[in-house]
Amino acid sequence: MLSVENLVKQYGELVAVDDVSFEAAEGAVFGLLGPNGAGKSTAINCISGLLQPTSGRVTVAGYNVQKEPRQAKRSLGVVPQELALYEDLPAVDNLRYWGRAYGLRGSELETRVTEVLGTIGLGDRAKDLPKTFSGGMKRRLNFGCGIVHRPPVMLLDEPTVGVDPQSRERLFELVEAERAKGTCIVYTTHYMQEAERLCDSVAIIDHGKMIARGSVAELRAQLGARDVLQLNGRFPAGPSKEAVGALAAQNGLDIEIISQEESSLTLTLSSASQHLPAVFQAISNAGGKVSETSLRSPNLETLFLLLTGKELRE
Amino acid sequence: MEFFWASIRKDLARWRQDFTAVLLWLSIPLIIGGLITSLVDGNGGAKPRGVLLIADLDDTFLSGFVAGAYSQGELGELISVEKTTVEAGTESINAGEASGFLIIPEGFTDALLDSKPVTLTLKTNPAQTILPGIIRNVTDVLLDAGFYINQIFGDEIDQMIDTEPGGQSNDVKVASIAVAIQKKIDAAAPLLFPPAIEITIADPPEDGPSVSIALLFLPGIILMAVMFSSNGLAGDYWAERENGTLRRLVYAPGQLSGFLAGKALAAGAIIALIGAITLVIGFVYHDLAWAKLPPSLAWITASGVALFAWFGALQMLASTQRAANLMTAMLLFPLLMAGGSFFPLAALPDWIAAIGRRTPNGFMVDRLTEELTAAGAWTIDPQSWLIILLMAVSGLGICAWRLQTGFARS
């Protein structure tokens, strides 16, 4: 349904999207994950036709975005990261206007607008101006404007940024409803929980490059059963590393240092909670001191940390 | 086409929400036009009026003539003559209650006829400047006139003074005096009134009616409102960019032309509304032929759309909204100044007017003035309409180009 092949977008020396390829299927949600500035939105803008890619090929519902832009755009519904609404035009007129922009006319348009208002839960506020809406309601209307023309492929660019938990849940339901109708959805986010909840498959992108791809289960398997242990305190560089190495050798532990700084140390190891006293002792013997500990079970967030050595929201 | 109409409806609905802006644009010509009209064409201002006190101690035919001369014709609208006594007059002028106090002494007529020296006393009010000066000048002219009249018609005046009032013989005497005066005038006429200028009275040409100054201001004032409103309306491109709706427009399949044309037509409708109201007021005030209203309104609307297109293009070429506002403001005021909005082009020095007529708004003002002051209607030539059309199309072309080359992305 959506195919991206070797997509590159370059601004002078800066490569914002570097050879990204993926495919998204009908009735599935494909997650594009990465921290802010990773290149997700640039990739989305290239797919939607807002940006001209430097190289690569994008096909939407069988139409080449560069060569057949009209047909490709007609098959795409975009929900941009920033709100894209006429705040001084009633909600129903916003939907009508964008429906007409995609070629809907007459009774078909009216029927669809009424349907979308019901779907996004704004039926009773149809004639109100969006400037009087809450942030969550505006987000839902923003979503509605993207689906009013029944697109077979949808691009959702961080649709939950700045949304309260209740509205976020409502948006998740909307996405799931669209998936159930057979829509192919590309969903960008830097919230791994969202990806784990919604996405059938994901690609992790950092510095414009795709660093991992697969289903959520496949990516979790890459991490194995290892927990992530984050320690804060004081960690002398050489002795701490040696102490962790010695601990692994003595106890036969599969332990790995992901990142080390003077005030923090991040490790991955299996059954971390059972080995905490030994880890603390080793650090203490190396002249270090642990003041704060956090332990995380394996998830996409820890996978990102493992792959890049940094937090997703840094 | 459907999207074009939808775009017009959309923008008109949005501007209805911001009707205050439209009212402000409308108020520009009404306020400035009202002020200018009251300054150059108004008749509501009070003219200065002074009081001249006269103590006529001679109380003769000639002294009465002098006193009456101050209240003749237009002078009478400025000066009110009141007879008084020397004491009361002196008291009033000292109290500043009159502009002047003239004392005609006893024996004035005799002295004038005998060509003997005589003194008229004129006291003026030092607190006033204009009216005392007028009274002084009029008095000088009267005394000079009295001297020359006495030189020419001295005999006849003597006879008139000697004539007893009433009786049939007096009528004969008066008639003979009149005949004698007429003969002297006829004899002196070739010397006194040489035909220095030959005057030919011709009917005014049919297409050149007289034009009031206030009417010359009208086109410039209307174009001022059109300039402000078209610039304000063009600022909506930045508002749409900030709203993210331009970005969503680029996601949609090939609707840019409908969007831009709709926006231009919606702007044209608002400008037409402003133009119609100001024109109707102007037409009523200046009593213009109503047949000129449709072409004038069409010209204003077309000019407004062309200006909107170019202001939009300039706004889109700027890198930030602030830069866009600054750039158009810097352009707006010199154009208004040179283009005949502050002063009519006809009132500007020739070289400035020549430059002004070559500015976009000056060109528009010039043609609108032509339409409003010509004898017939639809006098603007097709070439001028074509220039406006080309302006609109080229401006919108730049807007379309900017929308496709990154302006929509924020």
XYZ file of C-alpha atoms in Angstrom:
724
model
C 0.000 0.000 0.000
C 2.881 2.380 0.858
C 6.386 1.718 -0.300
C 9.444 3.826 0.480
C 12.665 2.864 -1.288
C 16.072 4.310 -0.533
C 14.648 7.688 0.429
C 17.283 10.423 0.844
C 16.691 14.070 1.733
C 19.722 16.286 1.911
C 20.054 19.984 2.840
C 23.538 20.907 1.667
C 25.911 18.838 3.795
C 23.175 17.793 6.214
C 21.538 14.471 5.447
C 18.149 14.636 7.151
C 16.903 11.280 5.782
C 19.581 8.777 4.860
C 18.614 5.838 2.678
C 15.384 4.919 4.454
C 13.313 2.067 3.083
C 10.161 0.418 4.416
C 6.792 -0.874 3.382
C 3.473 -0.442 5.145
C 0.587 -2.798 4.556
C -3.177 -2.377 4.286
C -5.007 -2.577 7.626
C -1.799 -2.179 9.633
C -0.045 0.534 11.575
C 3.594 1.103 10.784
C 5.464 3.047 13.443
C 8.325 5.348 12.629
C 10.095 5.892 15.931
C 12.888 8.164 16.918
C 13.816 11.137 19.040
C 13.066 14.737 18.068
C 15.181 15.730 15.085
C 15.748 12.135 13.990
C 14.272 12.783 10.527
C 10.782 11.317 10.989
C 8.880 14.453 9.975
C 11.205 15.044 7.021
C 10.487 11.519 5.828
C 6.745 12.116 6.244
C 7.001 15.392 4.326
C 8.778 13.619 1.462
C 6.070 10.944 1.384
C 3.274 13.531 1.440
C 4.811 15.595 -1.370
C 5.488 18.633 0.799
C 9.211 18.104 0.241
C 10.955 16.904 -2.886
C 13.280 14.016 -1.956
C 16.906 14.211 -3.068
C 16.669 10.617 -4.253
C 14.628 7.512 -3.699
C 11.159 6.449 -4.610
C 7.841 6.672 -2.795
C 4.728 4.822 -3.966
C 1.293 5.414 -2.431
C -1.486 2.990 -3.372
C 0.487 2.159 -6.506
C 1.099 5.784 -7.536
C 4.566 7.259 -7.676
C 4.510 10.437 -5.568
C 7.004 12.236 -7.825
C 5.512 11.179 -11.161
C 1.807 10.932 -10.339
C 1.408 13.444 -7.514
C -2.315 14.108 -7.999
C -3.333 10.460 -7.759
C -0.869 9.802 -4.928
C -2.081 12.805 -2.930
C -5.696 11.800 -3.441
C -4.872 8.451 -1.799
C -3.142 10.059 1.161
C -4.607 11.488 4.327
C -2.192 13.543 6.404
C -2.572 14.490 10.035
C 0.304 16.905 10.615
C 2.152 17.343 13.878
C 1.025 20.975 14.198
C -2.668 21.777 14.046
C -3.777 22.713 10.543
C -7.243 24.212 11.021
C -9.173 27.372 10.298
C -9.859 28.395 13.866
C -12.283 31.085 12.708
C -14.372 28.691 10.619
C -16.932 26.322 12.206
C -15.770 22.727 12.644
C -18.262 21.458 10.078
C -17.024 24.015 7.522
C -13.430 22.972 8.130
C -14.388 19.408 7.250
C -16.453 20.516 4.247
C -13.613 22.681 2.944
C -10.981 19.962 3.155
C -13.436 17.416 1.764
C -13.905 19.641 -1.293
C -10.127 20.039 -1.573
C -10.004 16.277 -2.117
C -12.834 16.266 -4.632
C -15.858 15.326 -2.489
C -19.076 16.992 -3.659
C -22.764 17.330 -2.848
C -24.552 14.690 -0.779
C -21.476 12.466 -0.653
C -19.595 15.294 1.042
C -22.402 16.058 3.482
C -22.834 12.393 4.417
C -19.122 11.952 4.961
C -18.790 15.163 7.001
C -21.628 14.060 9.302
C -19.998 10.648 9.615
C -16.584 12.095 10.485
C -18.093 14.506 13.030
C -19.619 11.481 14.748
C -16.386 9.512 14.561
C -14.310 12.256 16.161
C -16.995 12.980 18.737
C -17.719 16.571 17.706
C -21.245 16.115 16.376
C -22.696 18.437 19.002
C -20.030 21.095 18.414
C -20.206 21.052 14.624
C -21.160 24.707 14.266
C -18.748 26.006 16.876
C -15.479 27.686 16.028
C -12.364 25.595 16.739
C -10.856 28.549 18.609
C -13.378 27.786 21.342
C -12.294 24.093 21.522
C -9.975 22.411 24.002
C -6.601 21.166 22.773
C -7.882 17.589 22.563
C -10.940 18.590 20.538
C -8.752 20.521 18.114
C -6.539 17.454 17.736
C -9.590 15.317 16.939
C -10.797 17.838 14.363
C -7.290 17.897 12.910
C -7.557 14.108 12.620
C -11.010 14.386 11.061
C -9.740 16.756 8.361
C -7.165 14.110 7.444
C -9.676 11.271 7.025
C -12.647 13.132 5.536
C -11.872 11.932 1.989
C -11.533 8.262 3.041
C -7.841 7.880 2.196
C -6.488 4.317 1.854
C -3.145 5.500 3.305
C -2.726 7.790 6.302
C 0.308 9.626 7.617
C 0.056 10.589 11.268
C 2.942 12.789 12.364
C 3.133 12.764 16.167
C -0.618 13.305 16.503
C -0.612 13.165 20.314
C 1.948 15.887 21.060
C 0.604 18.141 23.793
C -2.569 16.116 24.278
C -4.037 15.193 27.659
C -4.274 11.450 28.519
C -8.029 11.262 27.900
C -7.789 12.844 24.450
C -4.765 10.706 23.672
C -6.780 7.589 24.404
C -9.558 8.912 22.140
C -7.028 9.426 19.344
C -5.709 5.881 19.822
C -9.257 4.616 19.376
C -9.603 6.650 16.176
C -6.383 5.192 14.811
C -7.476 1.674 15.715
C -10.853 2.260 14.069
C -9.164 3.394 10.850
C -6.908 0.352 10.908
C -9.955 -1.870 11.352
C -11.411 -0.327 8.184
C -8.329 -1.474 6.266
C -6.453 1.822 6.160
C -2.682 1.656 5.930
C -1.296 3.946 8.634
C 2.189 5.334 9.118
C 2.498 6.670 12.641
C 5.476 8.689 13.836
C 6.118 9.175 17.515
C 8.829 9.425 20.087
C 6.612 7.785 22.708
C 7.521 4.095 22.701
C 4.395 3.215 24.686
C 2.284 4.538 21.822
C 4.205 2.446 19.339
C 3.889 -0.640 21.511
C 0.172 -0.054 21.882
C -0.668 0.763 18.245
C 1.972 -0.456 15.833
C 2.063 -3.792 14.077
C 5.580 -3.116 12.891
C 8.073 -0.374 13.600
C 11.261 1.160 12.297
C 13.595 3.037 14.598
C 15.256 6.046 13.036
C 18.084 8.176 14.402
C 20.131 10.881 12.686
C 18.157 10.158 9.515
C 19.206 6.514 9.426
C 17.025 3.506 10.039
C 18.758 1.562 12.807
C 16.213 -1.206 13.433
C 13.075 -2.532 11.779
C 10.574 -5.303 12.445
C 7.490 -6.155 14.425
C 7.393 -5.059 18.056
C 7.913 -8.675 19.103
C 10.912 -9.057 16.805
C 12.538 -5.937 18.148
C 11.942 -7.019 21.739
C 13.623 -10.291 20.900
C 16.704 -8.354 19.782
C 16.940 -7.086 23.320
C 16.501 -10.567 24.801
C 15.363 -10.775 28.399
C 17.857 -8.235 29.610
C 16.856 -5.408 31.885
C 18.319 -1.945 31.746
C 19.936 -0.763 34.950
C 20.520 2.947 35.239
C 22.767 4.096 38.057
C 23.419 7.677 39.102
C 26.200 8.742 41.453
C 30.001 8.804 41.063
C 31.764 6.340 38.777
C 35.540 6.580 38.210
C 35.992 5.750 34.499
C 38.673 3.031 34.501
C 38.041 1.250 37.820
C 34.259 1.104 37.264
C 34.625 -0.539 33.883
C 37.134 -3.039 35.278
C 34.886 -3.799 38.252
C 31.890 -4.526 35.990
C 34.084 -6.756 33.781
C 35.335 -8.642 36.824
C 31.799 -9.090 38.143
C 30.699 -10.584 34.807
C 33.656 -12.943 34.737
C 33.299 -14.082 38.381
C 29.525 -14.700 38.264
C 29.149 -15.678 34.626
C 26.784 -12.757 33.994
C 25.791 -11.466 30.542
C 26.392 -7.841 31.543
C 27.146 -4.969 29.176
C 27.902 -1.297 29.695
C 25.733 0.825 27.361
C 26.959 4.209 28.455
C 29.245 5.558 31.132
C 29.820 9.059 32.371
C 31.306 10.392 35.609
C 27.865 10.737 37.171
C 25.913 7.932 35.469
C 26.342 4.360 34.388
C 23.888 2.363 32.250
C 24.103 -1.409 32.095
C 22.053 -4.234 30.606
C 21.907 -7.622 32.264
C 19.501 -10.496 32.752
C 17.498 -10.702 36.005
C 19.030 -7.432 37.135
C 17.093 -7.263 40.422
C 18.798 -10.447 41.675
C 22.260 -9.077 40.968
C 21.840 -5.565 42.340
C 23.824 -6.148 45.608
C 26.762 -7.595 43.673
C 26.730 -4.644 41.249
C 26.658 -2.114 44.098
C 29.513 -3.904 45.849
C 31.641 -3.957 42.704
C 31.083 -0.228 42.135
C 31.914 0.494 45.771
C 35.127 -1.575 45.544
C 36.110 0.459 42.468
C 35.846 3.687 44.496
C 32.472 4.668 43.107
C 29.210 5.515 44.840
C 25.617 4.779 43.812
C 23.069 7.412 44.873
C 20.112 6.529 42.639
C 19.000 3.418 40.799
C 16.379 2.729 38.161
C 15.545 -0.622 36.654
C 13.581 -1.062 33.458
C 12.256 -4.255 31.926
C 12.840 -4.798 28.189
C 10.775 -2.553 25.879
C 11.301 -0.457 22.761
C 12.619 2.371 24.869
C 15.372 0.202 26.284
C 16.047 -1.184 22.819
C 16.567 2.379 21.571
C 18.905 2.992 24.475
C 20.783 -0.192 23.626
C 21.062 0.731 19.964
C 21.994 4.375 20.305
C 23.374 4.695 23.807
C 20.976 7.564 24.511
C 17.474 8.128 25.788
C 14.704 8.459 23.252
C 13.606 11.857 24.482
C 17.045 13.422 24.830
C -14.268 25.149 -9.877
C -16.086 23.780 -6.817
C -12.986 24.349 -4.708
C -12.673 27.896 -6.081
C -16.183 28.746 -4.839
C -15.498 26.933 -1.576
C -12.367 29.055 -1.119
C -14.312 32.284 -1.678
C -16.996 31.223 0.800
C -14.373 30.126 3.290
C -12.507 33.447 3.232
C -15.660 35.557 3.326
C -16.905 33.542 6.308
C -13.555 34.051 8.051
C -13.538 37.788 7.374
C -17.073 38.016 8.725
C -15.586 36.808 12.014
C -13.098 39.688 11.812
C -15.534 42.373 10.696
C -13.814 44.933 12.905
C -10.896 44.979 10.478
C -13.256 45.609 7.560
C -14.906 48.449 9.474
C -11.517 49.988 10.194
C -10.597 49.851 6.501
C -13.934 51.476 5.700
C -13.414 54.169 8.286
C -10.183 55.346 6.626
C -11.829 57.044 3.630
C -14.815 58.209 5.631
C -12.770 59.947 8.317
C -10.061 61.360 6.049
C -12.563 62.274 3.323
C -14.787 64.020 5.853
C -11.879 66.003 7.256
C -10.544 67.054 3.860
C -13.979 67.971 2.549
C -14.686 70.120 5.564
C -11.314 71.837 5.119
C -11.396 72.563 1.385
C -15.062 72.560 0.543
C -16.899 73.270 3.752
C -19.047 76.346 4.413
C -19.782 75.785 8.025
C -16.927 77.872 9.365
C -17.833 81.295 10.769
C -16.403 84.235 8.854
C -14.857 87.026 10.928
C -17.277 89.917 11.443
C -16.390 93.237 13.007
C -18.166 96.364 14.180
C -17.280 99.816 12.819
C -18.575 102.671 14.918
C -19.087 105.946 13.060
C -19.650 109.344 14.685
C -20.944 111.468 11.755
C -20.637 115.035 13.049
C -21.120 116.476 9.519
C -24.361 114.641 8.827
C -24.528 115.576 5.127
C -25.112 113.731 1.852
C -21.378 113.050 1.348
C -20.641 112.078 4.951
C -23.625 109.708 4.758
C -22.175 108.279 1.534
C -18.845 107.581 3.291
C -20.564 105.916 6.244
C -22.748 103.815 3.929
C -19.772 102.673 1.808
C -18.627 100.343 4.589
C -21.762 98.264 4.500
C -21.968 97.744 0.720
C -21.564 94.372 -1.044
C -19.206 91.741 0.408
C -17.790 94.336 2.794
C -21.165 94.396 4.459
C -20.742 90.666 5.312
C -17.574 91.484 7.202
C -18.337 94.812 8.799
C -21.402 95.914 10.669
C -21.708 99.743 10.760
C -23.205 101.372 13.844
C -23.741 105.107 14.242
C -22.680 106.537 17.556
C -21.507 109.657 19.334
C -17.894 110.613 19.915
C -18.088 109.833 23.631
C -19.850 106.493 23.325
C -17.642 105.456 20.384
C -14.462 106.359 22.255
C -15.649 104.386 25.266
C -16.491 101.326 23.146
C -13.243 101.266 21.169
C -11.241 101.722 24.372
C -13.134 98.759 25.836
C -12.240 96.686 22.759
C -15.902 96.259 21.826
C -15.432 97.327 18.169
C -12.944 96.810 15.371
C -12.792 100.505 14.499
C -14.193 103.937 15.354
C -14.422 106.574 12.614
C -15.112 110.228 13.398
C -16.323 112.307 10.423
C -15.827 115.919 11.575
C -18.258 118.732 11.109
C -17.531 120.622 7.821
C -16.230 117.473 6.110
C -18.340 117.982 2.952
C -17.510 121.662 2.647
C -13.813 121.023 3.052
C -13.917 118.224 0.477
C -15.738 120.365 -2.067
C -13.447 123.338 -1.439
C -10.427 121.061 -1.644
C -9.406 122.146 1.807
C -7.625 119.900 4.289
C -9.905 117.903 6.562
C -9.109 115.243 9.141
C -11.022 111.984 9.494
C -10.158 110.219 12.734
C -10.001 106.427 12.633
C -9.236 104.520 15.783
C -8.690 100.774 15.394
C -8.718 97.918 17.879
C -5.095 96.770 18.440
C -6.313 93.385 19.714
C -7.623 92.552 16.238
C -5.528 92.199 13.105
C -7.592 91.477 10.009
C -10.724 93.585 10.319
C -9.051 96.865 11.443
C -6.689 96.516 8.471
C -9.642 96.097 6.097
C -11.353 99.176 7.593
C -8.152 101.230 7.228
C -7.705 100.213 3.586
C -11.339 100.893 2.732
C -11.098 104.356 4.340
C -8.003 105.185 2.265
C -9.763 104.087 -0.937
C -12.853 106.133 -0.072
C -10.823 109.286 0.532
C -8.921 108.847 -2.749
C -12.188 108.228 -4.580
C -13.719 111.330 -2.954
C -10.807 113.472 -4.160
C -11.079 112.326 -7.785
C -14.869 112.498 -7.863
C -14.643 116.048 -6.588
C -12.138 116.929 -9.320
C -14.369 115.576 -12.097
C -17.901 116.109 -10.859
C -17.347 119.071 -8.474
C -19.859 121.363 -10.246
C -22.591 118.771 -10.375
C -22.104 117.888 -6.714
C -22.355 121.600 -5.799
C -25.653 121.816 -7.687
C -26.970 118.702 -5.947
C -26.139 120.081 -2.535
C -27.743 123.433 -3.381
C -30.940 121.786 -4.579
C -33.873 122.153 -2.263
C -35.571 118.831 -1.566
C -39.081 118.308 -3.213
C -40.799 120.204 -6.044
C -41.081 119.663 -9.818
C -38.292 122.144 -10.670
C -35.938 119.975 -8.560
C -36.675 116.937 -10.750
C -35.646 118.897 -13.833
C -32.488 120.047 -12.056
C -31.597 116.494 -10.989
C -32.154 115.269 -14.563
C -29.878 117.967 -15.970
C -27.184 117.080 -13.382
C -27.461 113.397 -14.362
C -27.135 114.245 -18.062
C -24.071 116.385 -17.323
C -22.444 113.540 -15.321
C -23.194 111.031 -18.090
C -21.633 113.335 -20.711
C -18.454 113.629 -18.647
C -18.294 109.852 -18.195
C -18.814 109.283 -21.933
C -16.081 111.802 -22.752
C -13.612 110.308 -20.300
C -14.477 106.680 -20.960
C -11.907 106.005 -23.723
C -9.186 107.371 -21.432
C -10.389 105.811 -18.214
C -11.382 102.393 -19.517
C -9.034 101.420 -22.370
C -9.775 97.961 -23.776
C -6.582 96.414 -22.442
C -7.885 92.829 -22.749
C -10.304 91.596 -25.318
C -12.607 89.120 -23.675
C -14.370 86.468 -25.648
C -17.052 84.560 -23.840
C -17.262 80.988 -25.002
C -19.407 78.082 -23.855
C -17.470 75.574 -21.752
C -16.557 72.366 -23.621
C -19.052 69.562 -23.015
C -16.516 67.086 -21.597
C -14.840 69.527 -19.247
C -17.170 70.298 -16.387
C -15.781 72.309 -13.507
C -14.278 70.112 -10.789
C -14.294 70.928 -7.104
C -11.108 70.464 -5.103
C -12.853 68.031 -2.757
C -13.808 65.841 -5.736
C -10.145 65.722 -6.782
C -9.330 64.310 -3.337
C -11.977 61.575 -3.567
C -10.123 59.055 -5.817
C -6.929 59.312 -3.761
C -8.778 58.789 -0.506
C -10.641 55.753 -1.859
C -7.383 54.275 -3.183
C -5.846 54.868 0.249
C -8.548 52.667 1.764
C -8.023 50.112 -1.020
C -4.271 50.074 -0.350
C -4.706 49.548 3.387
C -7.375 46.894 2.951
C -5.568 44.976 0.199
C -2.392 44.949 2.285
C -4.336 43.763 5.332
C -6.117 41.089 3.314
C -2.796 39.899 1.854
C -1.512 39.414 5.395
C -3.883 36.430 5.539
C -1.300 34.333 3.686
C 0.898 34.539 6.755
C -2.082 33.836 9.017
C -2.830 30.699 6.970
C 0.797 29.675 7.141
C 0.785 30.026 10.915
C -2.494 28.065 11.075
C -0.856 25.246 9.106
C -3.657 25.345 6.550
C -1.300 26.211 3.688
C 0.639 23.051 4.485
C -2.556 21.029 4.401
C -3.396 22.686 1.085
C -0.123 21.437 -0.401
C -1.011 17.902 0.751
C -4.211 18.152 -1.303
C -4.156 17.249 -4.994
C -3.632 20.248 -7.296
C -5.909 22.856 -5.739
C -3.530 25.816 -5.614
C -5.131 27.759 -8.474
C -8.614 27.401 -6.987
C -7.309 28.462 -3.592
C -5.494 31.551 -4.903
C -8.282 32.619 -7.247
C -10.820 32.171 -4.448
C -8.716 34.213 -2.070
C -8.317 37.007 -4.644
C -12.035 37.066 -5.409
C -12.958 37.113 -1.714
C -10.556 40.029 -1.245
C -12.167 41.676 -4.272
C -15.619 41.306 -2.704
C -14.505 42.983 0.529
C -12.756 45.785 -1.378
C -15.885 46.198 -3.528
C -17.980 46.591 -0.371
C -15.647 49.294 0.957
C -15.507 50.946 -2.474
C -19.282 50.870 -2.920
C -20.008 52.550 0.403
C -17.383 55.273 -0.078
C -18.400 55.840 -3.704
C -22.094 56.194 -2.883
C -21.277 58.782 -0.205
C -18.947 60.578 -2.635
C -21.511 60.468 -5.454
C -24.231 61.904 -3.251
C -21.991 64.650 -1.841
C -20.567 65.702 -5.217
C -23.812 65.112 -7.095
C -22.123 62.886 -9.677
C -23.966 61.057 -12.456
C -24.971 57.593 -11.225
C -24.011 56.105 -14.584
C -20.392 56.516 -13.474
C -20.875 54.361 -10.379
C -20.584 50.889 -12.011
C -17.355 51.663 -13.931
C -15.846 53.415 -10.910
C -16.689 50.489 -8.637
C -15.400 47.987 -11.194
C -12.143 49.932 -11.463
C -11.716 50.140 -7.689
C -12.413 46.412 -7.280
C -10.063 45.403 -10.090
C -7.384 47.730 -8.702
C -7.884 46.248 -5.240
C -7.467 42.694 -6.523
C -4.297 43.684 -8.401
C -2.868 45.383 -5.300
C -3.892 42.399 -3.149
C -2.060 40.074 -5.544
C 1.135 42.119 -5.367
C 1.003 42.746 -1.644
C 0.514 38.983 -1.250
C 3.510 38.292 -3.471
C 5.681 40.720 -1.498
C 4.519 39.266 1.820
C 5.365 35.766 0.633
C 8.827 36.828 -0.513
C 9.682 37.997 3.016
C 11.385 35.563 5.333
C 9.273 36.326 8.404
C 5.870 37.806 9.095
C 7.495 40.773 10.807
C 9.730 41.407 7.807
C 6.682 41.133 5.553
C 4.765 43.732 7.578
C 7.754 46.051 7.699
C 8.392 45.759 3.985
C 4.820 46.489 2.935
C 4.517 49.357 5.431
C 7.717 50.920 4.080
C 6.306 50.654 0.590
C 2.783 51.719 1.431
C 3.355 55.244 2.718
C 5.704 56.549 -0.015
C 3.324 55.109 -2.598
C 0.364 56.827 -0.949
C 2.311 60.092 -0.820
C 3.456 60.017 -4.447
C 0.337 58.370 -5.791
C -2.073 61.173 -5.027
C -3.693 59.895 -1.841
C -2.498 62.705 0.414
C -2.621 65.447 -2.248
C -4.428 65.230 -5.600
C -2.057 64.568 -8.494
C -3.301 67.805 -10.096
C -2.095 69.747 -7.055
C 1.394 68.229 -7.045
C 4.363 69.756 -8.898
C 4.490 68.433 -12.455
C 7.561 66.271 -11.968
C 6.197 64.631 -8.799
C 2.819 64.101 -10.486
C 4.600 62.491 -13.449
C 6.333 60.050 -11.084
C 3.125 59.542 -9.132
C 1.173 58.562 -12.227
C 3.724 55.827 -12.847
C 3.226 54.244 -9.408
C 0.601 51.473 -9.342
C -1.769 53.392 -7.083
C -1.062 56.695 -8.831
C -2.024 55.069 -12.107
C -5.226 53.789 -10.495
C -6.009 57.181 -8.925
C -5.395 58.938 -12.243
C -7.815 56.696 -14.123
C -10.442 56.883 -11.399
C -10.182 60.688 -11.414
C -10.655 60.576 -15.170
C -13.747 58.400 -14.780
C -15.265 60.592 -12.053
C -14.608 63.942 -13.759
C -15.320 63.060 -17.401
C -18.674 63.953 -18.948
C -19.587 60.369 -19.819
C -19.253 56.965 -18.142
C -16.901 54.031 -18.915
C -14.131 56.382 -20.028
C -11.195 54.287 -18.779
C -9.448 52.865 -21.832
C -9.133 49.086 -22.437
C -5.353 49.307 -22.162
C -5.642 50.429 -18.545
C -7.969 47.527 -17.745
C -5.436 45.196 -19.359
C -2.618 46.610 -17.221
C -4.664 45.936 -14.071
C -5.409 42.397 -15.250
C -1.733 41.739 -15.922
C -0.820 43.110 -12.496
C -3.299 40.772 -10.818
C -2.215 37.719 -12.806
C 1.511 38.352 -12.312
C 1.083 38.923 -8.564
C -0.960 35.753 -8.150
C 1.604 33.899 -10.272
C 4.341 34.828 -7.798
C 2.082 33.726 -4.932
C 1.550 30.338 -6.609
C 5.269 29.964 -7.170
C 6.032 30.739 -3.507
C 3.386 28.313 -2.303
C 5.073 25.578 -4.321
C 8.597 26.510 -3.291
C 8.446 26.386 0.428
C 6.223 29.191 1.734
C 3.591 26.694 2.827
C 6.075 24.825 5.032
C 6.497 26.338 8.447
